[in-house]
Amino acid sequence: MNSPAPPEPYAVMMRRASVEGLPRHSLRDGFRIRGYRTGDEAVWLAVQRSAERFLPITDDLFRKEFGIDEGRLQKCMLFLEDPEGRPIGTATAWHLPDRDAPDCGRVHWIAIAEGAQGAGLGKALMSAVCERLRAQGFRKLVLGTHVTRIPAINLYLAFGFLPEIRHADDLAEWRKLLPHLKDPVHLPASAPGATA
């Protein structure tokens, strides 16, 4: 008898009010960042599968998230390669589907392959994807993540992203995260729409 799949970790949103003053981190010697090339769908899936510990990375996920417009992907999707030219990271300078936020770009599906995590490479990849969004004309930034990704959340906080509290569940999850965060985070006393 199969046991039910564990529930997905709680998703949170983080925002950066401006693209001005973004931290800049360079790659170590031999590493490079390149754009999307035809056939990189399989590369993206391989990097995500190596990095992902909590969510299923299915064969159709790439097309569900990004579609098939290769011209757009070439402008938006980045890959981090090690000195041997092996892809070990990816991030996408994406857009929000929300027409009310046309000036807000999205840091989307950033990942470092398992064997390369913890070496500071995420900082350089984060710098590159944020710069790509700024160059595309976005003035504000947003990203989504899960509460299980504490190292990633600490990276995003170091880049000036702050928690977006949409409702009481968000506030409760961020309060649980506070002891694990490297940087102090100010949380509101109550969630939007909460009654006293």
PDB file of C-alpha atoms in Angstrom:
ATOM      1  CA  MET A   1       0.000   0.000   0.000  1.00  0.00           C
ATOM      2  CA  ASN A   2       1.389   3.375  -1.004  1.00  0.00           C
ATOM      3  CA  SER A   3       1.555   6.076   1.608  1.00  0.00           C
ATOM      4  CA  PRO A   4       0.212   9.494   0.638  1.00  0.00           C
ATOM      5  CA  ALA A   5       2.692  12.046  -0.628  1.00  0.00           C
ATOM      6  CA  PRO A   6       3.827  14.512   2.020  1.00  0.00           C
ATOM      7  CA  PRO A   7       2.217  17.940   1.789  1.00  0.00           C
ATOM      8  CA  GLU A   8       4.074  20.643  -0.106  1.00  0.00           C
ATOM      9  CA  PRO A   9       6.004  23.014   2.141  1.00  0.00           C
ATOM     10  CA  TYR A  10       4.347  26.347   2.874  1.00  0.00           C
ATOM     11  CA  ALA A  11       4.997  28.918   0.129  1.00  0.00           C
ATOM     12  CA  VAL A  12       5.881  32.521   0.964  1.00  0.00           C
ATOM     13  CA  MET A  13       6.473  35.611  -1.150  1.00  0.00           C
ATOM     14  CA  MET A  14       9.292  38.124  -0.786  1.00  0.00           C
ATOM     15  CA  ARG A  15       9.589  41.568  -2.385  1.00  0.00           C
ATOM     16  CA  ARG A  16      12.294  44.123  -3.051  1.00  0.00           C
ATOM     17  CA  ALA A  17      10.929  47.659  -3.396  1.00  0.00           C
ATOM     18  CA  SER A  18      13.599  48.825  -5.858  1.00  0.00           C
ATOM     19  CA  VAL A  19      16.265  47.464  -8.179  1.00  0.00           C
ATOM     20  CA  GLU A  20      18.580  50.261  -7.073  1.00  0.00           C
ATOM     21  CA  GLY A  21      21.483  49.313  -4.823  1.00  0.00           C
ATOM     22  CA  LEU A  22      21.435  45.588  -5.542  1.00  0.00           C
ATOM     23  CA  PRO A  23      24.430  43.680  -4.156  1.00  0.00           C
ATOM     24  CA  ARG A  24      26.945  42.613  -6.791  1.00  0.00           C
ATOM     25  CA  HIS A  25      28.765  39.317  -6.439  1.00  0.00           C
ATOM     26  CA  SER A  26      31.238  38.035  -9.012  1.00  0.00           C
ATOM     27  CA  LEU A  27      31.810  34.456 -10.034  1.00  0.00           C
ATOM     28  CA  ARG A  28      34.889  32.587  -8.951  1.00  0.00           C
ATOM     29  CA  ASP A  29      37.525  32.023 -11.643  1.00  0.00           C
ATOM     30  CA  GLY A  30      36.528  29.487 -14.262  1.00  0.00           C
ATOM     31  CA  PHE A  31      32.782  29.666 -13.634  1.00  0.00           C
ATOM     32  CA  ARG A  32      30.512  31.444 -16.089  1.00  0.00           C
ATOM     33  CA  ILE A  33      26.896  32.391 -16.628  1.00  0.00           C
ATOM     34  CA  ARG A  34      25.319  31.917 -20.030  1.00  0.00           C
ATOM     35  CA  GLY A  35      21.874  32.298 -21.517  1.00  0.00           C
ATOM     36  CA  TYR A  36      19.365  29.715 -22.649  1.00  0.00           C
ATOM     37  CA  ARG A  37      20.191  27.669 -25.777  1.00  0.00           C
ATOM     38  CA  THR A  38      17.981  25.343 -27.784  1.00  0.00           C
ATOM     39  CA  GLY A  39      17.794  22.032 -25.953  1.00  0.00           C
ATOM     40  CA  ASP A  40      18.326  23.506 -22.487  1.00  0.00           C
ATOM     41  CA  GLU A  41      14.946  22.242 -21.278  1.00  0.00           C
ATOM     42  CA  ALA A  42      16.637  18.940 -20.348  1.00  0.00           C
ATOM     43  CA  VAL A  43      19.533  20.823 -18.716  1.00  0.00           C
ATOM     44  CA  TRP A  44      17.115  22.897 -16.625  1.00  0.00           C
ATOM     45  CA  LEU A  45      15.260  19.771 -15.504  1.00  0.00           C
ATOM     46  CA  ALA A  46      18.528  18.054 -14.541  1.00  0.00           C
ATOM     47  CA  VAL A  47      19.726  21.025 -12.457  1.00  0.00           C
ATOM     48  CA  GLN A  48      16.347  21.382 -10.745  1.00  0.00           C
ATOM     49  CA  ARG A  49      16.176  17.662  -9.968  1.00  0.00           C
ATOM     50  CA  SER A  50      19.651  17.758  -8.473  1.00  0.00           C
ATOM     51  CA  ALA A  51      18.828  20.777  -6.313  1.00  0.00           C
ATOM     52  CA  GLU A  52      15.239  20.043  -5.317  1.00  0.00           C
ATOM     53  CA  ARG A  53      14.568  18.146  -2.098  1.00  0.00           C
ATOM     54  CA  PHE A  54      10.943  19.011  -1.474  1.00  0.00           C
ATOM     55  CA  LEU A  55       8.951  19.204  -4.716  1.00  0.00           C
ATOM     56  CA  PRO A  56       8.562  16.809  -7.647  1.00  0.00           C
ATOM     57  CA  ILE A  57      10.285  18.002 -10.823  1.00  0.00           C
ATOM     58  CA  THR A  58       8.200  16.403 -13.554  1.00  0.00           C
ATOM     59  CA  ASP A  59       9.101  16.188 -17.235  1.00  0.00           C
ATOM     60  CA  ASP A  60       6.368  18.688 -18.138  1.00  0.00           C
ATOM     61  CA  LEU A  61       7.263  21.275 -15.465  1.00  0.00           C
ATOM     62  CA  PHE A  62       9.528  23.351 -17.713  1.00  0.00           C
ATOM     63  CA  ARG A  63       6.832  23.926 -20.325  1.00  0.00           C
ATOM     64  CA  LYS A  64       4.170  24.573 -17.676  1.00  0.00           C
ATOM     65  CA  GLU A  65       6.336  27.290 -16.114  1.00  0.00           C
ATOM     66  CA  PHE A  66       7.955  28.854 -19.192  1.00  0.00           C
ATOM     67  CA  GLY A  67       6.128  27.780 -22.345  1.00  0.00           C
ATOM     68  CA  ILE A  68       7.988  27.253 -25.611  1.00  0.00           C
ATOM     69  CA  ASP A  69       8.965  30.776 -26.745  1.00  0.00           C
ATOM     70  CA  GLU A  70      12.710  30.264 -27.235  1.00  0.00           C
ATOM     71  CA  GLY A  71      13.260  33.946 -28.026  1.00  0.00           C
ATOM     72  CA  ARG A  72      11.855  34.896 -24.630  1.00  0.00           C
ATOM     73  CA  LEU A  73      13.802  32.138 -22.895  1.00  0.00           C
ATOM     74  CA  GLN A  74      17.054  33.379 -24.468  1.00  0.00           C
ATOM     75  CA  LYS A  75      16.408  36.808 -22.921  1.00  0.00           C
ATOM     76  CA  CYS A  76      15.347  35.546 -19.507  1.00  0.00           C
ATOM     77  CA  MET A  77      16.877  32.201 -18.546  1.00  0.00           C
ATOM     78  CA  LEU A  78      20.409  31.910 -17.175  1.00  0.00           C
ATOM     79  CA  PHE A  79      22.637  28.909 -16.546  1.00  0.00           C
ATOM     80  CA  LEU A  80      25.676  28.755 -14.286  1.00  0.00           C
ATOM     81  CA  GLU A  81      28.482  26.515 -15.547  1.00  0.00           C
ATOM     82  CA  ASP A  82      31.456  25.139 -13.646  1.00  0.00           C
ATOM     83  CA  PRO A  83      35.043  25.379 -15.000  1.00  0.00           C
ATOM     84  CA  GLU A  84      34.478  22.166 -17.016  1.00  0.00           C
ATOM     85  CA  GLY A  85      31.399  23.688 -18.694  1.00  0.00           C
ATOM     86  CA  ARG A  86      28.873  21.579 -16.776  1.00  0.00           C
ATOM     87  CA  PRO A  87      25.608  23.371 -15.924  1.00  0.00           C
ATOM     88  CA  ILE A  88      25.290  23.529 -12.131  1.00  0.00           C
ATOM     89  CA  GLY A  89      22.790  26.337 -11.633  1.00  0.00           C
ATOM     90  CA  THR A  90      19.902  28.147 -13.237  1.00  0.00           C
ATOM     91  CA  ALA A  91      17.718  31.192 -12.619  1.00  0.00           C
ATOM     92  CA  THR A  92      15.126  33.005 -14.687  1.00  0.00           C
ATOM     93  CA  ALA A  93      14.407  36.734 -14.941  1.00  0.00           C
ATOM     94  CA  TRP A  94      10.670  36.306 -15.376  1.00  0.00           C
ATOM     95  CA  HIS A  95       7.532  38.438 -15.283  1.00  0.00           C
ATOM     96  CA  LEU A  96       4.465  38.439 -13.113  1.00  0.00           C
ATOM     97  CA  PRO A  97       1.189  37.313 -14.632  1.00  0.00           C
ATOM     98  CA  ASP A  98      -0.419  40.188 -12.671  1.00  0.00           C
ATOM     99  CA  ARG A  99      -1.178  43.055 -15.045  1.00  0.00           C
ATOM    100  CA  ASP A 100      -1.422  45.387 -12.040  1.00  0.00           C
ATOM    101  CA  ALA A 101       2.341  45.091 -11.463  1.00  0.00           C
ATOM    102  CA  PRO A 102       3.956  45.679 -14.883  1.00  0.00           C
ATOM    103  CA  ASP A 103       7.069  47.200 -13.277  1.00  0.00           C
ATOM    104  CA  CYS A 104       7.697  44.171 -11.032  1.00  0.00           C
ATOM    105  CA  GLY A 105       9.996  41.393 -12.268  1.00  0.00           C
ATOM    106  CA  ARG A 106      10.196  37.924 -10.807  1.00  0.00           C
ATOM    107  CA  VAL A 107      13.272  35.968  -9.727  1.00  0.00           C
ATOM    108  CA  HIS A 108      12.019  32.540 -10.768  1.00  0.00           C
ATOM    109  CA  TRP A 109      13.221  28.963 -10.200  1.00  0.00           C
ATOM    110  CA  ILE A 110      16.726  29.773  -8.978  1.00  0.00           C
ATOM    111  CA  ALA A 111      18.662  26.597  -8.177  1.00  0.00           C
ATOM    112  CA  ILE A 112      22.195  25.383  -7.563  1.00  0.00           C
ATOM    113  CA  ALA A 113      22.868  21.666  -8.109  1.00  0.00           C
ATOM    114  CA  GLU A 114      23.337  19.696  -4.912  1.00  0.00           C
ATOM    115  CA  GLY A 115      27.109  19.168  -5.191  1.00  0.00           C
ATOM    116  CA  ALA A 116      27.741  22.885  -5.767  1.00  0.00           C
ATOM    117  CA  GLN A 117      25.554  24.255  -2.955  1.00  0.00           C
ATOM    118  CA  GLY A 118      27.126  26.131  -0.057  1.00  0.00           C
ATOM    119  CA  ALA A 119      30.054  27.495  -2.076  1.00  0.00           C
ATOM    120  CA  GLY A 120      28.694  31.031  -2.548  1.00  0.00           C
ATOM    121  CA  LEU A 121      27.727  30.469  -6.188  1.00  0.00           C
ATOM    122  CA  GLY A 122      24.105  31.364  -5.492  1.00  0.00           C
ATOM    123  CA  LYS A 123      25.173  34.931  -4.693  1.00  0.00           C
ATOM    124  CA  ALA A 124      26.689  35.410  -8.156  1.00  0.00           C
ATOM    125  CA  LEU A 125      23.699  33.786  -9.855  1.00  0.00           C
ATOM    126  CA  MET A 126      21.310  35.940  -7.824  1.00  0.00           C
ATOM    127  CA  SER A 127      23.295  39.051  -8.810  1.00  0.00           C
ATOM    128  CA  ALA A 128      23.074  38.078 -12.477  1.00  0.00           C
ATOM    129  CA  VAL A 129      19.339  37.374 -12.503  1.00  0.00           C
ATOM    130  CA  CYS A 130      18.511  40.576 -10.585  1.00  0.00           C
ATOM    131  CA  GLU A 131      20.685  42.575 -12.985  1.00  0.00           C
ATOM    132  CA  ARG A 132      18.935  40.942 -15.941  1.00  0.00           C
ATOM    133  CA  LEU A 133      15.560  42.011 -14.512  1.00  0.00           C
ATOM    134  CA  ARG A 134      16.831  45.561 -13.984  1.00  0.00           C
ATOM    135  CA  ALA A 135      18.129  45.660 -17.581  1.00  0.00           C
ATOM    136  CA  GLN A 136      14.704  44.509 -18.806  1.00  0.00           C
ATOM    137  CA  GLY A 137      13.208  47.637 -17.238  1.00  0.00           C
ATOM    138  CA  PHE A 138      11.691  46.226 -14.079  1.00  0.00           C
ATOM    139  CA  ARG A 139      11.834  48.599 -11.090  1.00  0.00           C
ATOM    140  CA  LYS A 140      10.720  46.216  -8.316  1.00  0.00           C
ATOM    141  CA  LEU A 141      11.365  42.527  -7.704  1.00  0.00           C
ATOM    142  CA  VAL A 142       9.419  39.619  -6.274  1.00  0.00           C
ATOM    143  CA  LEU A 143      10.078  35.943  -5.680  1.00  0.00           C
ATOM    144  CA  GLY A 144       8.328  32.968  -4.194  1.00  0.00           C
ATOM    145  CA  THR A 145       9.967  30.307  -2.067  1.00  0.00           C
ATOM    146  CA  HIS A 146       9.101  27.739   0.568  1.00  0.00           C
ATOM    147  CA  VAL A 147       9.732  27.945   4.301  1.00  0.00           C
ATOM    148  CA  THR A 148      11.894  24.811   4.124  1.00  0.00           C
ATOM    149  CA  ARG A 149      14.534  26.702   2.107  1.00  0.00           C
ATOM    150  CA  ILE A 150      16.240  28.555   4.932  1.00  0.00           C
ATOM    151  CA  PRO A 151      19.631  29.049   3.180  1.00  0.00           C
ATOM    152  CA  ALA A 152      17.815  30.489   0.153  1.00  0.00           C
ATOM    153  CA  ILE A 153      15.688  32.771   2.330  1.00  0.00           C
ATOM    154  CA  ASN A 154      18.838  34.055   4.027  1.00  0.00           C
ATOM    155  CA  LEU A 155      20.319  34.765   0.574  1.00  0.00           C
ATOM    156  CA  TYR A 156      17.195  36.652  -0.487  1.00  0.00           C
ATOM    157  CA  LEU A 157      17.219  38.699   2.711  1.00  0.00           C
ATOM    158  CA  ALA A 158      20.876  39.606   2.046  1.00  0.00           C
ATOM    159  CA  PHE A 159      19.731  40.899  -1.359  1.00  0.00           C
ATOM    160  CA  GLY A 160      17.166  43.187   0.261  1.00  0.00           C
ATOM    161  CA  PHE A 161      14.070  41.067  -0.300  1.00  0.00           C
ATOM    162  CA  LEU A 162      11.580  41.306   2.566  1.00  0.00           C
ATOM    163  CA  PRO A 163       8.671  39.097   3.598  1.00  0.00           C
ATOM    164  CA  GLU A 164       5.338  39.856   2.002  1.00  0.00           C
ATOM    165  CA  ILE A 165       2.644  39.198   4.578  1.00  0.00           C
ATOM    166  CA  ARG A 166      -0.596  38.494   2.726  1.00  0.00           C
ATOM    167  CA  HIS A 167      -2.585  36.896   5.548  1.00  0.00           C
ATOM    168  CA  ALA A 168      -2.331  35.385   9.033  1.00  0.00           C
ATOM    169  CA  ASP A 169      -0.799  32.093   7.822  1.00  0.00           C
ATOM    170  CA  ASP A 170       2.095  33.992   6.210  1.00  0.00           C
ATOM    171  CA  LEU A 171       2.739  35.878   9.427  1.00  0.00           C
ATOM    172  CA  ALA A 172       2.697  32.666  11.474  1.00  0.00           C
ATOM    173  CA  GLU A 173       5.160  30.943   9.114  1.00  0.00           C
ATOM    174  CA  TRP A 174       7.558  33.905   9.117  1.00  0.00           C
ATOM    175  CA  ARG A 175       7.469  34.016  12.920  1.00  0.00           C
ATOM    176  CA  LYS A 176       8.546  30.352  12.965  1.00  0.00           C
ATOM    177  CA  LEU A 177      11.430  31.215  10.626  1.00  0.00           C
ATOM    178  CA  LEU A 178      12.815  34.114  12.700  1.00  0.00           C
ATOM    179  CA  PRO A 179      15.236  32.030  14.837  1.00  0.00           C
ATOM    180  CA  HIS A 180      16.809  30.609  11.659  1.00  0.00           C
ATOM    181  CA  LEU A 181      17.423  33.898   9.846  1.00  0.00           C
ATOM    182  CA  LYS A 182      20.835  35.573   9.717  1.00  0.00           C
ATOM    183  CA  ASP A 183      19.462  39.092   9.241  1.00  0.00           C
ATOM    184  CA  PRO A 184      16.867  40.721  11.495  1.00  0.00           C
ATOM    185  CA  VAL A 185      13.415  40.873   9.952  1.00  0.00           C
ATOM    186  CA  HIS A 186      10.676  43.223  11.110  1.00  0.00           C
ATOM    187  CA  LEU A 187       7.268  41.586  11.011  1.00  0.00           C
ATOM    188  CA  PRO A 188       3.978  43.389  11.563  1.00  0.00           C
ATOM    189  CA  ALA A 189       2.059  42.772  14.768  1.00  0.00           C
ATOM    190  CA  SER A 190      -0.876  41.427  12.750  1.00  0.00           C
ATOM    191  CA  ALA A 191      -1.634  40.333   9.207  1.00  0.00           C
ATOM    192  CA  PRO A 192      -3.542  42.534   6.748  1.00  0.00           C
ATOM    193  CA  GLY A 193      -7.253  42.321   7.365  1.00  0.00           C
ATOM    194  CA  ALA A 194      -6.842  40.804  10.828  1.00  0.00           C
ATOM    195  CA  THR A 195      -9.274  41.966  13.456  1.00  0.00           C
ATOM    196  CA  ALA A 196      -8.090  42.964  16.886  1.00  0.00           C
TER     197      ALA A 196
END
